[in-house]
Short mmCIF file of C-alpha atoms in Angstrom, two decimals:
data_model
loop_
_atom_site.label_atom_id
_atom_site.label_comp_id
_atom_site.label_asym_id
_atom_site.label_seq_id
_atom_site.Cartn_x
_atom_site.Cartn_y
_atom_site.Cartn_z
CA UNK A 1 -39.20 43.46 -38.41
CA UNK A 2 -40.75 43.96 -35.00
CA UNK A 3 -40.37 47.07 -32.87
CA UNK A 4 -38.88 46.11 -29.51
CA UNK A 5 -38.16 48.24 -26.47
CA UNK A 6 -35.57 47.30 -23.86
CA UNK A 7 -35.82 49.03 -20.50
CA UNK A 8 -32.59 48.67 -18.58
CA UNK A 9 -30.22 50.38 -16.19
CA UNK A 10 -27.24 48.53 -17.70
CA UNK A 11 -24.48 50.66 -19.15
CA UNK A 12 -24.15 48.26 -22.06
CA UNK A 13 -27.63 47.13 -23.17
CA UNK A 14 -26.13 44.31 -25.25
CA UNK A 15 -25.21 42.53 -22.00
CA UNK A 16 -28.84 42.26 -20.89
CA UNK A 17 -29.94 39.80 -23.56
CA UNK A 18 -27.04 39.20 -25.97
CA UNK A 19 -29.15 37.14 -28.39
CA UNK A 20 -31.29 40.18 -29.09
CA UNK A 21 -28.36 41.82 -30.89
CA UNK A 22 -28.22 38.92 -33.35
CA UNK A 23 -31.83 39.29 -34.50
CA UNK A 24 -33.03 41.70 -37.17
CA UNK A 25 -35.56 43.56 -35.03
CA UNK A 26 -35.30 47.27 -34.27
CA UNK A 27 -34.53 47.69 -30.56
CA UNK A 28 -35.12 50.96 -28.75
CA UNK A 29 -33.32 51.28 -25.40
CA UNK A 30 -34.93 53.24 -22.59
CA UNK A 31 -33.85 53.72 -18.99
CA UNK A 32 -35.43 51.50 -16.37
CA UNK A 33 -37.48 54.34 -15.00
CA UNK A 34 -41.22 55.12 -14.98
CA UNK A 35 -40.49 58.54 -16.51
CA UNK A 36 -39.39 56.75 -19.71
CA UNK A 37 -42.85 55.25 -20.35
CA UNK A 38 -44.13 58.19 -22.45
CA UNK A 39 -41.18 57.63 -24.82
CA UNK A 40 -42.29 54.08 -25.55
CA UNK A 41 -43.99 53.55 -28.90
CA UNK A 42 -47.63 52.50 -28.86
CA UNK A 43 -46.98 49.19 -30.64
CA UNK A 44 -43.95 47.50 -29.16
CA UNK A 45 -42.89 44.46 -27.22
CA UNK A 46 -41.26 45.50 -23.96
CA UNK A 47 -38.24 43.61 -22.68
CA UNK A 48 -37.60 44.70 -19.10
CA UNK A 49 -34.25 44.04 -17.44
CA UNK A 50 -35.25 42.56 -14.08
CA UNK A 51 -31.92 40.91 -13.38
CA UNK A 52 -30.91 43.28 -10.59
CA UNK A 53 -33.89 45.37 -9.50
CA UNK A 54 -37.03 43.29 -9.22
CA UNK A 55 -38.80 45.84 -7.03
CA UNK A 56 -38.44 48.62 -9.62
CA UNK A 57 -39.62 46.30 -12.38
CA UNK A 58 -42.68 45.26 -10.40
CA UNK A 59 -43.57 48.93 -9.85
CA UNK A 60 -43.17 49.73 -13.54
CA UNK A 61 -45.28 46.71 -14.53
CA UNK A 62 -48.07 47.85 -12.21
CA UNK A 63 -47.83 51.39 -13.55
CA UNK A 64 -48.07 50.15 -17.14
CA UNK A 65 -51.29 48.30 -16.34
CA UNK A 66 -52.86 51.11 -14.32
CA UNK A 67 -52.24 53.58 -17.16
CA UNK A 68 -54.07 51.30 -19.57
CA UNK A 69 -51.11 50.50 -21.81
CA UNK A 70 -51.70 47.17 -23.48
CA UNK A 71 -48.28 45.89 -24.48
CA UNK A 72 -46.62 42.52 -24.06
CA UNK A 73 -43.99 42.59 -21.29
CA UNK A 74 -41.13 40.11 -21.24
CA UNK A 75 -38.98 40.11 -18.12
CA UNK A 76 -35.31 39.25 -18.42
CA UNK A 77 -34.58 37.53 -15.09
CA UNK A 78 -31.94 35.41 -13.45
CA UNK A 79 -32.83 32.01 -12.01
CA UNK A 80 -33.46 33.56 -8.59
CA UNK A 81 -36.09 35.93 -9.97
CA UNK A 82 -38.47 33.14 -10.95
CA UNK A 83 -39.56 32.59 -7.35
CA UNK A 84 -41.02 36.08 -6.79
CA UNK A 85 -42.76 36.76 -10.10
CA UNK A 86 -46.44 35.86 -10.22
CA UNK A 87 -49.63 36.79 -12.06
CA UNK A 88 -49.89 40.13 -10.21
CA UNK A 89 -46.99 41.41 -12.30
CA UNK A 90 -49.04 41.10 -15.50
CA UNK A 91 -46.13 39.98 -17.63
CA UNK A 92 -46.45 37.90 -20.78
CA UNK A 93 -43.24 35.91 -20.50
CA UNK A 94 -40.00 35.38 -18.57
CA UNK A 95 -36.66 34.82 -20.25
CA UNK A 96 -33.13 34.16 -19.02
CA UNK A 97 -30.27 36.40 -20.19
CA UNK A 98 -28.58 33.31 -21.66
CA UNK A 99 -31.51 32.50 -23.97
CA UNK A 100 -30.53 31.57 -27.50
CA UNK A 101 -31.60 33.65 -30.52
CA UNK A 102 -34.23 31.02 -31.34
CA UNK A 103 -35.70 31.24 -27.85
CA UNK A 104 -35.81 35.04 -28.00
CA UNK A 105 -37.40 35.01 -31.45
#
């Protein structure tokens, strides 16, 4: 079982990446806010909900890298988000909210 963290502003975190609820990993949900970073475990995979607020996600990604945290970051984006995300964000992967459980795994 892998420790996952989902940062989101969604009221219902299960709507961000529904396939994640079908997998057996432990998922911690944190608000999409830089102040939540100290609550993140040291060894985790971060799923960041970038479906609606790309600017906030970019800022958080930059902050993560400037603080020296070395964690994989997976952005959950809509099709339109693909055009603005580049190597400056420092993310490991992009995934659509409609990804199947196999794709998420």
